[in-house]
Short mmCIF file of C-alpha atoms in Angstrom, two decimals:
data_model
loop_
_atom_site.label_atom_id
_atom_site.label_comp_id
_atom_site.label_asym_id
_atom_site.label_seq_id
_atom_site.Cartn_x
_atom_site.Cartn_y
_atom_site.Cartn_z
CA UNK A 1 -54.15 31.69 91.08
CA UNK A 2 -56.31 31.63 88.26
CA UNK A 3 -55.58 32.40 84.47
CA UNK A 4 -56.85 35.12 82.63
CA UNK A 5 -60.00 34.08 80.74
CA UNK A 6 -59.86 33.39 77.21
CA UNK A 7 -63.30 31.49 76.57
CA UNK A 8 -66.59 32.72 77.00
CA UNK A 9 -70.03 30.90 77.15
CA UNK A 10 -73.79 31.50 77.31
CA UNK A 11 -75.37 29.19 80.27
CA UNK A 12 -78.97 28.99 80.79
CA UNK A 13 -78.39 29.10 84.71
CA UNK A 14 -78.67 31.89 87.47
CA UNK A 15 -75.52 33.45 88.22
CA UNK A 16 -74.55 34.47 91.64
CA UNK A 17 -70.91 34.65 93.18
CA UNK A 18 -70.36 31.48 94.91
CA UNK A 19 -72.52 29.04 93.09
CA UNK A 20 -71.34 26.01 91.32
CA UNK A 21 -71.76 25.52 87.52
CA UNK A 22 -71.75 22.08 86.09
CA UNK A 23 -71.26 22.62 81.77
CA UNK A 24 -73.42 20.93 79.60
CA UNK A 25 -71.89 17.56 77.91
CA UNK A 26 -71.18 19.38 75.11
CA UNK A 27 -69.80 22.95 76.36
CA UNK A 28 -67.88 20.54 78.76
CA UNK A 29 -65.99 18.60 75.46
CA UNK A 30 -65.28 22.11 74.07
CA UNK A 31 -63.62 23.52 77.18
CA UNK A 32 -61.31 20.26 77.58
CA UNK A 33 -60.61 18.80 74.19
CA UNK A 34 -60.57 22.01 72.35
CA UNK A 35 -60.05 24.90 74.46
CA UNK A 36 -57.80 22.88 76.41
CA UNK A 37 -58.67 24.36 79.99
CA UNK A 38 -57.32 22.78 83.15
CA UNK A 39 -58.39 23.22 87.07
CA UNK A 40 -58.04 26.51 87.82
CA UNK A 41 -58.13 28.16 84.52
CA UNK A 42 -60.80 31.02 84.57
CA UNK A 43 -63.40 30.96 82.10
CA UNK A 44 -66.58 34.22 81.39
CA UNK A 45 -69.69 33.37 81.90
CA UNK A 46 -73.51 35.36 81.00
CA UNK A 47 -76.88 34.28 80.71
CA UNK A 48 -78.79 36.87 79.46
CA UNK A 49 -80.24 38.43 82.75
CA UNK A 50 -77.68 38.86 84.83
CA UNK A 51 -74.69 40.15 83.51
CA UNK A 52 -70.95 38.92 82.59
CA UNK A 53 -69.46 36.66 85.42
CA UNK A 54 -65.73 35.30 85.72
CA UNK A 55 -65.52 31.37 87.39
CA UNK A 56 -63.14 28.76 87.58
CA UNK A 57 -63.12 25.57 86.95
CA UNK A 58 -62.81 23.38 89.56
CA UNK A 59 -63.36 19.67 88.47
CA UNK A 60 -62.27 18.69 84.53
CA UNK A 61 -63.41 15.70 82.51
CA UNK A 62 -64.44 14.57 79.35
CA UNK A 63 -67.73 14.98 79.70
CA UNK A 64 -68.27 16.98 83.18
CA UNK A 65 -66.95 20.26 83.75
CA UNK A 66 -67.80 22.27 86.80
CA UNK A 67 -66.65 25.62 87.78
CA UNK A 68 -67.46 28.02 90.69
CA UNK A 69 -68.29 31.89 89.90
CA UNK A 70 -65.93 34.22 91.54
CA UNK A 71 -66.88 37.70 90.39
CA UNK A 72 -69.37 40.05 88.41
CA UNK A 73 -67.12 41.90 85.74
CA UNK A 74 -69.88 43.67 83.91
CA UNK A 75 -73.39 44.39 84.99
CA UNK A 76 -76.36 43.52 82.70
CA UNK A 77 -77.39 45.57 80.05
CA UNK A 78 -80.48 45.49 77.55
CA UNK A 79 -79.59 46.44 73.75
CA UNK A 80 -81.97 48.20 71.52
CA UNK A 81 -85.19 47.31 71.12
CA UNK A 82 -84.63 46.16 66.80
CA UNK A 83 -85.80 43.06 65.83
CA UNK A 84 -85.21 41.24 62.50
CA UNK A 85 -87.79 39.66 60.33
CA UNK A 86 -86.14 37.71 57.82
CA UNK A 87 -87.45 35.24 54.89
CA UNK A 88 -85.23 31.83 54.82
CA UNK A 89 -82.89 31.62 52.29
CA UNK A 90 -80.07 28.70 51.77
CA UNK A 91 -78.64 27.01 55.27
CA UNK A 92 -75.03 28.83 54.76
CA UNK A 93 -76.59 32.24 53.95
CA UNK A 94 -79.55 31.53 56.74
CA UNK A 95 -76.44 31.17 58.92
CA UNK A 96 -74.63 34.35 58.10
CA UNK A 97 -77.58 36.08 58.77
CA UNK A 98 -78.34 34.56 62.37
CA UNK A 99 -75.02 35.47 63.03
CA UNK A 100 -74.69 38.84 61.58
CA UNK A 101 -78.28 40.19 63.00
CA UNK A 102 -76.53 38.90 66.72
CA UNK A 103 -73.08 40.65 66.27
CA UNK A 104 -75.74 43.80 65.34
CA UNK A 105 -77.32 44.07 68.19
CA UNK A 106 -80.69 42.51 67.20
CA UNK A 107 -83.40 41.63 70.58
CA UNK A 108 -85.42 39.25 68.39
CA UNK A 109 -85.60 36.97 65.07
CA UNK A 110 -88.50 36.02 63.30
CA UNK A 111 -88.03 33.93 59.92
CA UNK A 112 -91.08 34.77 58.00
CA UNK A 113 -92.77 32.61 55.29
CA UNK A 114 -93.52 34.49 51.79
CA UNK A 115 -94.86 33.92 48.69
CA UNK A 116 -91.14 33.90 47.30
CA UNK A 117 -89.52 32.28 50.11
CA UNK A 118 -87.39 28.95 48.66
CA UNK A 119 -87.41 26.74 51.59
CA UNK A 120 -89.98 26.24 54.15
CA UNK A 121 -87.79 24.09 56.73
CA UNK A 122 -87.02 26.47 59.36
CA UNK A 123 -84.93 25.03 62.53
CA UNK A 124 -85.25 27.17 65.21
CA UNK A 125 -83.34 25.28 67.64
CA UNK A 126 -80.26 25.86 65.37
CA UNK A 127 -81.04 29.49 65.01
CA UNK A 128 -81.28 29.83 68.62
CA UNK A 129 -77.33 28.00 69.28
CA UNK A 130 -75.71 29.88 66.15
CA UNK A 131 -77.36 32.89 67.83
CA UNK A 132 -76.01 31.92 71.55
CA UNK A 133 -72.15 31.31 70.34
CA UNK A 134 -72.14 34.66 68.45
CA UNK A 135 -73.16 36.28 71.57
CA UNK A 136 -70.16 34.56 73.45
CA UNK A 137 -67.81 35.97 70.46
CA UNK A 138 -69.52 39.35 70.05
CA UNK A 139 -69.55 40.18 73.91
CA UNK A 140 -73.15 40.56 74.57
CA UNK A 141 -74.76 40.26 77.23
CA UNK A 142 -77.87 38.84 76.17
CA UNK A 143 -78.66 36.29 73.19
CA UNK A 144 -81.83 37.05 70.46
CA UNK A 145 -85.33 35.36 71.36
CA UNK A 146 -85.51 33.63 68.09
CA UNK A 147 -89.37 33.13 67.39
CA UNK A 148 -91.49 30.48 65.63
CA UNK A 149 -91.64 30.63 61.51
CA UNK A 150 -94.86 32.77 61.19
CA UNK A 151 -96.52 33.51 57.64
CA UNK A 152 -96.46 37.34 56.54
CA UNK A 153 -99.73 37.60 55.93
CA UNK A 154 -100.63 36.48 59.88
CA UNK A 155 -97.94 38.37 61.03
CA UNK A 156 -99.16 41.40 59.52
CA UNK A 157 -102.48 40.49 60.89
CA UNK A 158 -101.60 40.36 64.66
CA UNK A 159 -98.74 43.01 64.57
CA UNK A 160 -99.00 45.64 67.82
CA UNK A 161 -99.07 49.10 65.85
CA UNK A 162 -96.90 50.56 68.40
CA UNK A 163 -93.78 48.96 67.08
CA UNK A 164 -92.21 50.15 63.74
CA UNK A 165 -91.80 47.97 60.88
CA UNK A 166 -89.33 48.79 58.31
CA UNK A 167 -89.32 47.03 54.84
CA UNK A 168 -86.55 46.58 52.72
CA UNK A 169 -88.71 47.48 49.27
CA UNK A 170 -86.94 46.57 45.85
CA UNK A 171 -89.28 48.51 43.67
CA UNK A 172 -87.30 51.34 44.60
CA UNK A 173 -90.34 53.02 46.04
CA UNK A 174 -89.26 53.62 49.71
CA UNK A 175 -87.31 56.05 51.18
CA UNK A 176 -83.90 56.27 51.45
CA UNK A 177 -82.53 54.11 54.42
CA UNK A 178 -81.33 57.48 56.45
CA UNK A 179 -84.05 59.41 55.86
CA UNK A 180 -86.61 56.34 56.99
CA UNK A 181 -84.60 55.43 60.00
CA UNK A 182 -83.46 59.01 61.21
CA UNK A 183 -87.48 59.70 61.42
CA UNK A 184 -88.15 57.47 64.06
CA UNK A 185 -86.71 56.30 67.48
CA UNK A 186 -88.79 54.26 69.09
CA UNK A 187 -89.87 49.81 69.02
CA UNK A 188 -88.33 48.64 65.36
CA UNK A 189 -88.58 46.02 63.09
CA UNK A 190 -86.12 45.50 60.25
CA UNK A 191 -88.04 42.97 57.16
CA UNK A 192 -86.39 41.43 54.78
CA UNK A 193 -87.72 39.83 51.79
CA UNK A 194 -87.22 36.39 49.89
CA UNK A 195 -83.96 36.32 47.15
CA UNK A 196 -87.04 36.88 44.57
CA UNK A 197 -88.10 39.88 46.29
CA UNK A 198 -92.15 40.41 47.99
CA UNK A 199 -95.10 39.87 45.32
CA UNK A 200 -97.36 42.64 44.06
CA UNK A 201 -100.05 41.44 46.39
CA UNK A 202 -97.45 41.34 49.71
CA UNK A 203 -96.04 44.92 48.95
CA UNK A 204 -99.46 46.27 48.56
CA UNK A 205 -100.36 44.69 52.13
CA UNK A 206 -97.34 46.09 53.28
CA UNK A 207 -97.95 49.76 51.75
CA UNK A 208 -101.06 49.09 53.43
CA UNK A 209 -100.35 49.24 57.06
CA UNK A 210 -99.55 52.36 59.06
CA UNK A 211 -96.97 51.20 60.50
CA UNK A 212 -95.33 49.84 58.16
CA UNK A 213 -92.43 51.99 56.68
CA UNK A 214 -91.10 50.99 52.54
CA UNK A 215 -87.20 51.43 52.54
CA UNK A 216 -84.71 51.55 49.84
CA UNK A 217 -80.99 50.71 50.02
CA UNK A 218 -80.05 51.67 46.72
CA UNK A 219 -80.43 50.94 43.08
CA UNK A 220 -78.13 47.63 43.60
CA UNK A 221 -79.94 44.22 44.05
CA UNK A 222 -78.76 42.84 47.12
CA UNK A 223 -78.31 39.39 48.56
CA UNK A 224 -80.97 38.93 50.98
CA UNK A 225 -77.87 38.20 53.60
CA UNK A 226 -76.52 41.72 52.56
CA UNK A 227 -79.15 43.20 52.85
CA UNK A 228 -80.43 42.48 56.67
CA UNK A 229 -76.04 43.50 56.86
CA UNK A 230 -76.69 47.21 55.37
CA UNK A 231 -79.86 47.90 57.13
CA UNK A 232 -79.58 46.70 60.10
CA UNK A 233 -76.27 48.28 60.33
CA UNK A 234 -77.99 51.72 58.84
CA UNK A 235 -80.41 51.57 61.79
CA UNK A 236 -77.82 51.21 64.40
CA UNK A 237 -75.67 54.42 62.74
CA UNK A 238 -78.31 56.91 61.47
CA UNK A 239 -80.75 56.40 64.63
CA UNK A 240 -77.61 57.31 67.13
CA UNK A 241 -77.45 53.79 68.88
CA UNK A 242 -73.76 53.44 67.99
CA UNK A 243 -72.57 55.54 69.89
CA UNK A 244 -69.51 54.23 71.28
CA UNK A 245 -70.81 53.75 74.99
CA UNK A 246 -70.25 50.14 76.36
CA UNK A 247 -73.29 48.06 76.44
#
């Protein structure tokens, strides 16, 4: 008999009950040498698209793991359509906010290019595996599409107008964060600026869109990592999406 499952792991495979897994090299090292998992043991698995499946393992080594998936134990769900536009800041606060915008639900993250923005080395590849393993901790069912470092001026440019964009506006010219996000329900976009805040020119091309939303969190400064925290935790509360339904 199997154990009860205490690890859980985004796989980039088709799950169907039956079907063999074989882990990645390096998924494989953390189930033996630090997880410690054995034949037998039961581990959850999801990819995105189909749902939350348990399997056991069935061969253990170093370096090869392979399991076979017993059972669906949830069904898949989509989140919220939200996505996060974010300007890079420092590796361990670019981290915190991959991480946090995944544990809040986010569908997509963009890291956008400013005239403020202090670093210009954006690794998307990293983005997407912090994103994947706070899935696995967060329960989700489905891991952010991280997209390609775009400039804001071009992503103003080619944005569809049917999608909300919310920006976090320092001035303190936008509206307060319950009123702005109560108003609307539909496609979002959360967009948060450098640590030295949007230029004159970028918040006037931002005012200038219609559908583009200016949004205040307060008369505090905030941290650019706090501040994708606050609102996208603002949009979850005040547009009803937390509602304490399993996802």
């Amino acid at each position: 008999m199997s154990k009860t499952a205490k690890v859980r792991l985004f796989v980039d495979l088709p799950l169907i009950e039956g079907q063999p897994v074989t882990f990645a090299e390096e998924q494989s090292r953390y189930l033996v040498s630090v997880m410690r998992l054995t034949v037998n043991d039961e581990v959850l698995l999801f990819n995105g698209r189909d749902g939350e499946f348990a399997a056991v393992l069935t061969a253990v080594g170093k370096k090869n793991v392979q399991a076979e998936v017993c059972r669906q134990t949830r069904p898949f769900a989509a989140g919220e359509d939200i996505w996060l536009l974010f300007a890079p800041v420092k590796k361990d606060r670019t981290d915190y906010i991959i991480e946090k915008a995944t544990e809040l639900g986010v569908k997509k993250i963009i890291p956008v290019i400013t005239r403020h923005t202090i670093t210009d080395r954006v690794r998307t590849e990293r983005f997407a595996a912090q994103a994947a393993e706070a899935a696995e901790q967060s329960r989700r069912l489905d891991v952010p599409q991280i997209g390609e470092a775009i400039r804001l001026e071009t992503l103003l440019s080619g944005w569809e107008p049917d999608r909300r964009l919310f920006f976090m506006d320092e001035s303190g010219r936008g509206l307060p964060a319950r009123q702005a996000f109560a108003a609307y329900r539909g496609a979002s976009a959360v967009l948060v600026g450098p640590e030295g805040g949007f230029s004159d020119e970028e918040l006037a091309d931002l005012r200038s869109k219609p559908f583009a939303v200016a949004v205040s969190l307060g008369p505090l400064i905030l941290r650019a990592e706090t501040a994708v925290a606050a609102s996208l935790s603002l949009w979850q509360a005040v547009g009803g999406h937390w509602d304490g339904e399993e996802k």
